[in-house]
XYZ file of C-alpha atoms in Angstrom:
646
model
C -56.359 73.668 44.888
C -52.704 72.715 45.110
C -52.926 68.903 45.351
C -49.221 68.213 45.886
C -49.143 70.374 49.022
C -52.521 69.119 50.188
C -51.318 65.509 50.081
C -48.457 66.398 52.414
C -50.784 68.292 54.759
C -53.224 65.381 54.852
C -50.452 62.974 55.778
C -49.122 65.229 58.518
C -52.642 65.786 59.844
C -53.273 62.056 60.280
C -49.848 61.553 61.843
C -50.507 64.333 64.374
C -53.952 62.869 65.113
C -52.531 59.428 65.876
C -49.738 60.794 68.044
C -52.225 62.931 69.973
C -54.816 60.162 70.306
C -52.306 57.577 71.517
C -49.731 59.355 73.693
C -47.540 56.703 75.295
C -46.403 57.251 78.888
C -45.023 53.738 79.437
C -41.260 53.959 78.721
C -41.098 50.454 77.247
C -43.502 51.500 74.467
C -41.996 54.912 73.663
C -41.837 55.470 69.888
C -44.382 52.707 69.182
C -46.645 54.851 66.975
C -43.757 56.838 65.476
C -42.012 53.694 64.275
C -45.140 52.621 62.409
C -45.586 56.074 60.860
C -41.961 56.164 59.717
C -42.162 52.703 58.167
C -42.373 52.833 54.373
C -45.891 51.755 53.485
C -46.780 51.265 57.146
C -49.952 53.367 57.079
C -49.566 55.526 53.981
C -48.870 54.557 50.414
C -47.914 57.293 48.040
C -48.476 59.966 47.202
C -48.771 58.661 43.658
C -48.517 61.027 40.701
C -50.005 60.822 37.231
C -49.762 63.388 34.444
C -52.041 62.769 31.490
C -51.466 64.601 28.230
C -54.401 66.451 26.612
C -56.944 64.591 24.506
C -56.636 64.868 20.746
C -59.060 67.299 19.136
C -61.714 66.388 16.578
C -60.537 66.207 12.978
C -63.548 68.097 11.562
C -64.233 71.805 11.979
C -67.644 73.299 12.656
C -70.628 72.151 14.689
C -71.860 68.560 14.610
C -75.406 69.389 15.707
C -77.035 72.581 14.482
C -79.691 72.458 17.196
C -77.189 71.855 20.015
C -74.071 73.866 19.148
C -71.118 73.190 21.445
C -69.285 76.432 20.863
C -65.977 74.610 21.136
C -64.078 71.973 19.250
C -64.767 68.553 20.766
C -62.235 65.860 21.499
C -61.562 63.128 18.965
C -63.391 60.474 20.999
C -66.405 62.786 21.305
C -66.417 63.258 17.547
C -66.417 59.480 17.109
C -69.358 59.165 19.505
C -71.269 61.955 17.731
C -70.893 60.182 14.388
C -72.287 56.932 15.815
C -75.077 58.425 17.925
C -76.185 61.324 15.739
C -78.744 61.347 12.941
C -81.834 59.206 12.468
C -80.074 55.846 12.723
C -77.950 55.862 15.915
C -75.828 52.808 16.644
C -75.215 51.278 20.067
C -71.959 52.580 21.500
C -69.639 52.126 24.484
C -67.588 55.133 25.618
C -64.566 54.039 27.673
C -62.540 57.138 28.480
C -61.001 58.684 31.590
C -62.237 61.163 34.155
C -62.876 64.635 32.769
C -62.974 63.386 29.186
C -66.503 64.566 28.424
C -68.191 61.150 28.409
C -71.517 62.764 29.304
C -71.447 65.153 26.360
C -70.586 62.221 24.081
C -74.094 60.806 24.419
C -76.064 63.743 25.828
C -75.584 66.124 22.917
C -76.881 63.606 20.311
C -79.810 62.757 22.611
C -80.767 66.422 23.060
C -80.598 66.907 19.314
C -82.775 63.837 18.724
C -85.349 64.974 21.298
C -85.513 68.433 19.741
C -86.089 66.990 16.278
C -88.852 64.767 17.747
C -90.238 67.514 19.988
C -93.784 67.116 18.672
C -93.849 63.378 19.391
C -95.026 62.372 22.897
C -93.423 59.819 25.187
C -90.090 59.155 26.867
C -87.399 59.087 24.204
C -84.307 58.431 26.340
C -83.695 56.764 29.705
C -80.454 57.496 31.560
C -79.622 54.988 34.322
C -77.072 55.897 36.997
C -75.562 53.615 39.667
C -75.925 56.275 42.377
C -78.451 59.020 43.044
C -75.602 61.497 43.573
C -74.496 61.002 39.958
C -78.067 61.289 38.691
C -78.557 64.559 40.569
C -75.293 65.961 39.256
C -76.118 65.070 35.648
C -79.651 66.454 36.043
C -78.160 69.851 36.855
C -75.906 69.670 33.801
C -78.815 68.804 31.495
C -80.895 71.624 32.968
C -78.152 74.159 32.236
C -77.628 72.914 28.681
C -81.356 73.186 27.932
C -81.818 76.532 29.677
C -78.906 78.195 27.881
C -80.023 76.980 24.439
C -82.879 79.060 23.008
C -83.908 76.229 20.689
C -84.071 73.588 23.406
C -85.591 75.800 26.085
C -89.314 75.155 26.217
C -89.105 72.269 23.735
C -86.999 69.577 25.458
C -87.894 68.391 28.937
C -86.013 66.124 31.352
C -87.195 64.568 34.602
C -85.469 63.021 37.603
C -87.216 60.074 39.274
C -85.179 58.441 42.068
C -85.947 57.206 45.561
C -85.278 60.554 47.213
C -87.960 63.233 47.142
C -87.285 66.951 46.868
C -88.597 69.149 49.651
C -89.936 71.485 46.953
C -90.392 69.397 43.779
C -89.935 71.210 40.464
C -92.944 71.140 38.156
C -90.999 72.469 35.179
C -87.501 72.878 33.756
C -85.400 75.527 35.484
C -81.919 76.912 35.061
C -80.439 74.672 37.751
C -82.727 71.653 37.797
C -85.010 69.311 35.878
C -88.585 68.254 36.678
C -88.816 66.312 39.945
C -92.537 66.516 40.740
C -93.739 62.935 40.326
C -97.344 63.804 39.586
C -96.234 66.182 36.842
C -93.950 63.492 35.382
C -96.885 61.087 35.236
C -99.291 63.611 33.729
C -96.815 64.877 31.136
C -93.884 62.452 30.725
C -90.524 64.074 29.880
C -88.402 63.455 26.808
C -85.481 62.312 28.967
C -85.872 60.321 32.199
C -82.992 60.097 34.693
C -83.267 57.308 37.242
C -81.531 54.276 38.771
C -82.162 50.659 37.884
C -84.071 49.866 41.092
C -86.456 52.771 40.622
C -86.941 51.908 36.945
C -87.999 48.446 38.090
C -90.657 50.033 40.316
C -91.818 52.321 37.516
C -92.659 49.276 35.406
C -94.806 47.519 38.043
C -96.433 50.164 40.253
C -99.976 51.076 39.150
C -99.497 54.727 40.162
C -96.664 55.043 37.657
C -98.543 53.498 34.745
C -99.341 56.945 33.199
C -95.605 57.554 32.798
C -95.590 55.148 29.834
C -99.016 55.856 28.368
C -97.668 57.927 25.427
C -94.873 55.518 24.516
C -95.688 53.816 21.242
C -93.299 50.990 20.233
C -90.768 53.318 18.588
C -90.900 56.227 21.056
C -88.024 55.057 23.270
C -84.841 55.412 21.193
C -81.957 55.623 23.680
C -81.024 53.755 26.839
C -77.856 54.918 28.586
C -76.200 53.130 31.511
C -73.558 55.273 33.187
C -70.563 53.518 34.786
C -71.562 50.251 33.122
C -68.605 48.405 34.655
C -70.086 48.831 38.169
C -73.047 46.597 37.317
C -71.489 43.211 37.961
C -72.663 39.977 39.511
C -76.269 39.869 40.696
C -76.694 43.575 40.003
C -75.672 43.073 36.380
C -78.126 40.190 36.057
C -80.919 42.356 37.484
C -80.096 45.126 35.021
C -80.039 42.721 32.059
C -83.469 41.354 32.992
C -84.772 44.886 33.483
C -83.675 45.983 29.993
C -85.467 43.037 28.444
C -88.635 43.581 30.493
C -88.678 47.264 29.554
C -88.468 46.500 25.840
C -91.178 43.835 26.154
C -93.428 46.203 28.105
C -93.056 49.008 25.531
C -93.107 46.541 22.593
C -89.858 48.046 21.295
C -88.941 46.533 17.892
C -85.832 44.365 17.849
C -82.734 46.421 17.046
C -84.574 49.746 17.445
C -83.216 50.686 20.890
C -79.815 52.406 20.791
C -77.920 51.294 23.886
C -75.069 53.372 25.299
C -72.711 52.470 28.117
C -69.958 54.523 29.706
C -67.043 52.859 31.403
C -63.670 53.517 32.950
C -60.549 53.574 30.803
C -59.693 50.150 29.372
C -56.361 48.387 29.212
C -56.093 47.111 25.644
C -57.705 45.149 22.835
C -58.549 42.208 25.063
C -60.322 44.491 27.491
C -62.157 46.076 24.556
C -63.491 42.696 23.433
C -64.454 41.761 26.988
C -66.428 44.995 27.380
C -68.254 44.382 24.081
C -69.174 40.869 25.187
C -70.255 42.061 28.626
C -72.368 44.907 27.205
C -73.994 42.456 24.803
C -75.109 40.332 27.754
C -76.473 43.366 29.595
C -78.347 44.979 26.709
C -79.246 41.824 24.807
C -77.781 42.938 21.491
C -74.506 42.756 19.607
C -71.990 45.582 19.604
C -69.913 45.820 16.430
C -66.122 46.058 16.521
C -66.174 49.847 16.217
C -68.689 50.227 19.058
C -66.044 50.763 21.760
C -64.717 54.330 21.722
C -61.531 54.828 23.697
C -59.668 57.993 24.542
C -56.941 59.297 22.268
C -54.307 61.490 23.865
C -51.559 63.578 22.341
C -48.068 62.184 22.159
C -45.181 63.979 23.856
C -44.096 65.332 20.462
C -47.575 66.697 19.702
C -47.871 68.281 23.130
C -44.430 69.902 23.043
C -44.586 70.997 19.393
C -43.419 74.578 19.003
C -41.811 74.692 22.473
C -38.016 74.756 22.638
C -35.949 73.385 25.502
C -34.366 76.118 27.578
C -31.311 75.843 29.820
C -33.268 76.137 33.057
C -32.062 74.531 36.290
C -34.233 73.499 39.243
C -34.578 75.861 42.185
C -31.343 75.774 44.178
C -31.129 74.036 47.591
C -30.033 77.420 48.962
C -33.647 78.525 48.474
C -35.111 75.468 50.180
C -36.909 77.553 52.806
C -38.798 79.432 50.081
C -40.001 76.109 48.650
C -41.502 74.960 51.959
C -45.278 75.644 51.979
C -45.233 75.937 55.776
C -43.840 79.445 55.401
C -46.933 80.739 53.573
C -50.277 81.730 55.049
C -52.286 81.238 51.872
C -51.976 79.350 48.620
C -51.980 82.654 46.681
C -48.753 83.740 48.403
C -47.225 80.319 47.867
C -48.114 80.225 44.185
C -46.734 83.698 43.490
C -43.485 82.817 45.268
C -43.042 79.540 43.367
C -43.540 81.223 39.993
C -40.812 83.684 40.950
C -38.453 80.951 42.155
C -38.710 78.961 38.918
C -39.025 81.725 36.314
C -37.914 84.959 37.972
C -39.533 88.033 36.474
C -40.661 86.370 33.242
C -44.274 86.217 34.481
C -46.056 88.964 36.373
C -48.649 87.438 38.702
C -50.819 90.304 39.860
C -54.343 88.937 39.561
C -54.441 85.216 40.290
C -57.873 84.950 38.648
C -56.578 86.346 35.344
C -56.050 83.523 32.810
C -53.230 85.217 30.859
C -50.438 84.493 33.332
C -51.577 80.875 33.723
C -51.379 80.357 29.952
C -47.937 81.983 29.881
C -46.883 79.701 32.740
C -47.955 76.696 30.695
C -45.705 77.723 27.803
C -42.721 78.183 30.125
C -43.291 74.804 31.776
C -43.292 73.076 28.396
C -39.811 74.462 27.770
C -38.380 73.384 31.146
C -36.133 70.269 30.995
C -37.448 68.941 34.316
C -41.047 68.983 33.077
C -40.047 67.195 29.872
C -38.170 64.561 31.856
C -41.166 64.238 34.181
C -43.405 63.374 31.227
C -40.834 60.821 30.077
C -40.668 59.187 33.509
C -44.436 58.951 33.945
C -45.351 58.103 30.324
C -49.045 58.440 31.073
C -48.832 55.969 33.970
C -48.856 56.256 37.743
C -45.726 56.273 39.906
C -45.027 57.121 43.512
C -43.438 60.490 44.171
C -40.364 58.705 45.545
C -39.962 56.765 42.282
C -40.302 59.975 40.287
C -37.701 61.752 42.409
C -35.180 58.921 42.068
C -35.675 58.688 38.301
C -35.306 62.423 37.746
C -32.274 62.641 40.033
C -30.455 60.248 37.709
C -30.988 62.652 34.798
C -30.572 65.885 36.780
C -27.163 66.320 38.476
C -28.480 69.206 40.613
C -30.830 66.795 42.436
C -28.254 64.173 43.378
C -27.157 63.841 47.002
C -29.540 66.527 48.202
C -31.698 66.682 51.321
C -34.906 64.569 50.951
C -37.000 67.372 52.435
C -35.662 69.776 49.794
C -36.492 67.332 46.986
C -40.022 66.803 48.333
C -40.683 70.547 48.537
C -39.105 71.032 45.098
C -41.477 68.573 43.436
C -44.459 69.860 45.419
C -43.605 73.292 44.042
C -43.202 72.081 40.454
C -46.471 70.128 40.553
C -48.201 73.171 42.049
C -47.185 75.152 38.952
C -48.392 72.326 36.694
C -51.751 72.376 38.485
C -52.021 76.144 37.980
C -50.979 76.207 34.309
C -53.660 76.491 31.602
C -54.075 76.609 27.829
C -56.687 78.445 25.785
C -59.767 76.384 24.938
C -60.472 76.281 21.185
C -63.838 77.931 20.494
C -65.942 78.587 17.431
C -66.128 82.039 15.882
C -69.806 82.324 16.832
C -69.055 81.427 20.431
C -66.110 83.826 20.567
C -68.154 86.722 19.202
C -70.987 86.040 21.654
C -68.526 85.814 24.551
C -66.767 89.044 23.634
C -70.103 90.819 23.245
C -71.095 89.674 26.727
C -67.722 90.725 28.165
C -66.941 87.211 29.374
C -63.312 86.032 29.823
C -61.711 83.716 27.308
C -62.082 80.092 28.466
C -59.120 77.919 29.402
C -58.513 74.299 30.313
C -55.706 72.612 32.304
C -52.313 72.289 30.651
C -52.063 68.696 31.872
C -54.359 66.406 33.813
C -52.594 66.153 37.169
C -53.755 63.628 39.739
C -52.301 63.018 43.194
C -53.375 59.902 45.092
C -52.612 59.243 48.752
C -53.693 55.893 50.179
C -54.315 55.438 53.883
C -54.783 52.163 55.735
C -57.043 52.031 58.761
C -55.486 50.867 62.032
C -57.499 47.670 62.362
C -56.516 44.446 64.166
C -53.327 46.047 65.438
C -50.792 44.041 67.447
C -47.334 44.681 68.893
C -44.418 42.297 69.183
C -43.460 41.045 72.626
C -39.868 41.993 73.353
C -37.500 44.767 74.363
C -38.538 47.126 71.528
C -42.177 46.415 70.595
C -43.127 47.154 67.012
C -46.692 47.916 66.015
C -48.074 46.028 63.047
C -51.142 44.557 61.382
C -52.144 41.092 62.539
C -53.321 40.155 59.042
C -49.859 40.889 57.599
C -48.060 38.469 59.914
C -47.171 34.874 59.239
C -48.680 32.218 61.479
C -45.344 31.898 63.274
C -45.016 35.635 63.976
C -48.582 35.825 65.268
C -47.543 33.642 68.193
C -45.300 36.428 69.516
C -47.624 39.402 68.995
C -50.465 40.700 71.166
C -53.024 43.510 70.845
C -52.109 46.805 72.512
C -54.038 48.245 75.459
C -53.915 51.992 76.026
C -55.276 54.297 78.738
C -57.000 57.255 77.104
C -56.310 59.465 80.144
C -52.760 58.795 81.365
C -51.296 57.068 78.296
C -50.231 53.877 80.084
C -49.675 51.215 77.445
C -49.451 47.444 77.601
C -50.510 44.204 75.975
C -53.848 42.447 76.246
C -54.744 38.783 75.860
C -56.918 35.944 77.121
C -55.087 33.918 79.761
C -55.429 30.172 79.500
C -56.690 28.900 82.869
C -54.672 25.655 82.976
C -51.112 26.791 82.216
C -51.423 30.597 82.451
C -50.022 31.136 78.944
C -51.394 34.157 77.051
C -53.452 33.304 73.965
C -52.614 35.437 70.868
C -55.942 34.695 69.135
C -57.470 38.102 68.282
C -61.056 36.963 67.898
C -61.086 35.407 71.367
C -59.533 38.514 72.888
C -61.999 40.915 71.262
C -64.935 38.817 72.427
C -63.472 38.550 75.921
C -62.582 42.233 76.171
C -65.997 43.543 75.164
C -67.857 40.953 77.268
C -65.625 41.655 80.333
C -64.669 37.974 80.496
C -62.789 37.098 83.703
C -59.891 35.545 81.747
C -59.126 38.891 80.051
C -55.608 39.866 81.103
C -53.687 43.147 80.792
C -49.885 43.114 80.855
C -47.858 46.292 81.446
C -44.048 46.278 81.099
C -42.174 48.237 83.765
C -40.338 47.887 87.020
C -41.222 47.745 90.690
C -40.042 51.288 91.403
C -42.424 52.915 88.930
C -45.462 50.861 89.924
C -45.386 50.848 93.713
C -48.725 50.533 95.416
C -50.638 49.035 92.487
C -52.630 45.882 93.160
C -51.409 42.978 91.072
C -48.528 40.621 90.480
C -45.094 40.896 88.916
C -43.653 38.263 86.606
C -41.690 37.743 83.406
C -43.192 37.460 79.914
C -41.205 35.550 77.293
C -41.492 35.757 73.502
C -43.669 32.633 73.462
C -46.201 34.437 75.690
C -45.478 32.340 78.746
C -45.552 33.954 82.216
C -42.822 33.077 84.760
C -42.239 33.944 88.406
C -38.474 34.152 87.816
C -36.603 35.311 84.755
C -36.384 32.503 82.200
C -33.589 31.827 79.773
C -33.705 33.889 76.623
C -35.371 37.227 76.002
C -38.078 38.150 78.504
C -39.756 41.314 79.718
C -40.538 42.252 83.313
C -44.302 42.862 83.420
C -47.020 43.867 85.832
C -50.409 42.101 85.787
C -52.966 44.326 87.547
C -55.801 42.730 89.440
C -58.738 43.892 87.326
C -61.202 41.298 88.555
C -64.457 42.171 90.284
C -67.641 40.445 91.287
C -71.049 41.670 90.209
C -74.593 40.462 90.549
C -75.061 36.825 91.538
C -71.424 36.808 92.598
C -70.424 36.679 88.912
C -66.750 37.472 88.298
C -65.736 39.828 85.494
C -62.780 41.991 84.411
C -63.164 45.776 84.508
C -61.402 48.291 82.233
C -60.297 50.813 84.855
C -56.713 51.992 84.475
C -54.563 50.470 87.260
C -52.236 53.504 87.292
C -54.452 56.610 87.135
C -57.661 54.956 88.315
C -59.828 56.340 85.480
C -62.948 54.279 84.994
C -63.350 52.414 81.714
C -60.226 54.163 80.400
C -58.469 51.117 78.950
C -59.090 50.838 75.197
C -57.714 48.772 72.352
C -55.254 50.768 70.251
C -56.596 51.307 66.747
C -58.419 53.768 64.532
C -61.004 52.829 61.936
C -61.806 54.362 58.557
C -64.596 56.643 59.812
C -62.348 58.405 62.330
C -59.358 58.694 60.001
C -61.473 59.957 57.115
C -63.043 62.601 59.343
C -59.510 63.820 60.122
C -58.748 64.008 56.390
C -61.963 65.939 55.748
C -61.133 68.412 58.493
C -57.714 68.961 56.927
C -59.228 69.382 53.451
C -61.708 71.995 54.570
C -59.301 73.855 56.866
C -56.338 74.075 54.493
C -55.653 77.434 52.877
C -54.222 75.491 49.917
C -57.689 74.217 48.984
C -60.044 76.897 47.723
C -62.366 74.367 46.028
C -63.936 72.632 49.010
C -65.713 69.675 47.482
C -65.965 66.101 48.668
C -67.426 62.859 47.418
C -67.397 59.836 49.712
C -68.191 56.276 48.638
C -69.460 53.648 51.059
C -70.021 49.924 50.730
C -73.506 49.910 52.223
C -76.338 52.081 53.493
C -75.457 51.097 57.054
C -71.836 52.211 56.654
C -72.962 55.442 55.021
C -75.343 56.217 57.884
C -72.665 55.476 60.471
C -69.952 57.513 58.785
C -72.141 60.489 57.942
C -72.046 61.510 61.596
C -68.242 61.526 61.556
C -68.011 63.359 58.247
C -70.527 66.074 59.145
């Protein structure tokens, strides 16, 4: 994946979708959508860039757990977690580190070691609670692989997954890619490690059918309780979880202070946040967390990261080669990547096999010596900045970037970030692991040079309105002041011919248009007779249409003759009809092309826009890792959006 290029493709894809979905044939509204797209922060925010330096490595050499050897040198924060959670007297711990930091291994490795050492003792020894079934399923696969690939654990440590969803073919035993999911088997022979969610755990404590699950648990059998993404359990959900933890310990008669509680959380801000997390976790788990309980990530400094790399007199790619920087000229990301390596470093790296790790490691060393990369680290300083901010900051320190074409600068930084995403470093590994790998003919493992993240934020087109005047501008009703709302109306658009106008509820006494959105939406969808459509134009272009001509001023008043001040000549089609019982209503047929029910309210919600993004993600040749995770606020939203995303 080349995220910098993908972000640009995603943005262009949504822009093309909106232009295609809302083609405007009414001259007065020409450029309406384009003006919103070109507005800074109008629909898109970003892309934002963050570059995180590598985590510091553990201070001690060798394996921490003889029964669960890692084969590689852990990070410093993992070492700290191992020291607290390992042995016969584990201490409650909170791991607050970033994405990709190995939080799972921080608690899972000590738990696997504990379960192996207690393999002859029956009962559930560890419960892992996840906020979502998707996370539980993902972690179940990871545990299965760790057990299957370890000859000591295989056949001696068992894990089971018990969530609301049922497998079509439940597993009755541990396999290479999955844990036990057969519920009857879990009841008959409870696993050492149980993965679940807090709602299901509640059921497991009260349902008679699940009583056998706990039959082998003496008071000291359960040793670990892990809550993943602890910070997501807030409000009523946090209260439910706190009560559940206490009920579980009472049910199993767990001695006070015996249960080792572990929580994982997102990265914290500072010492105050550390204390707040300790206090919060104490309320959830019902026990105190000492001052050393919170383990935070520790990353290398710039000096540590760049140690041994010397600055070279390397200039950015020249504007004369701007066409070669543009990803549009490449059919596949392989071709693009090869070309960018050549543009930045000439023949210093031979890229023949893109899957070979050697050239990626060599690329990482060259990037560390490039002045622009060093300045990029200085500008970001582990934080998040928009790409525009980064470009402006680097242009001040790089004369070659001043007064250059914006498109060139965007392609230049897309290219540089593409190389950063491709660069790797060798992963430190133990001698035993290296010998086993070489004997098996496996390639030497690598990890990313830097943790690159690109974020592009998109706002749904909801509650859209356009100003009334000579050059209407599209905007969000919720962003307007109360005064500005009085001169804006929702936009009506014909999906067939592209005719565009304003819509409103017309007040029956004075004929003034009402800008209230709620009233208009209710009137539009109920076909209320006071629903009015207003199309700017002139008599010559609208001959033969049934309706009236008048003038619309900025205060939404309608006049037979042109009033003083700014006003727009508008056509009000006669869209009234009578139905059953002589009831009058307003239809949505287009007055210009005659298409039935063709008039719609201009806007596009999250489900439609996200489906466009997904299509772009899966169709792009710059994304070879086609994976997606979508979060939704509710089951109803998830069910609705699944049809769009499919």
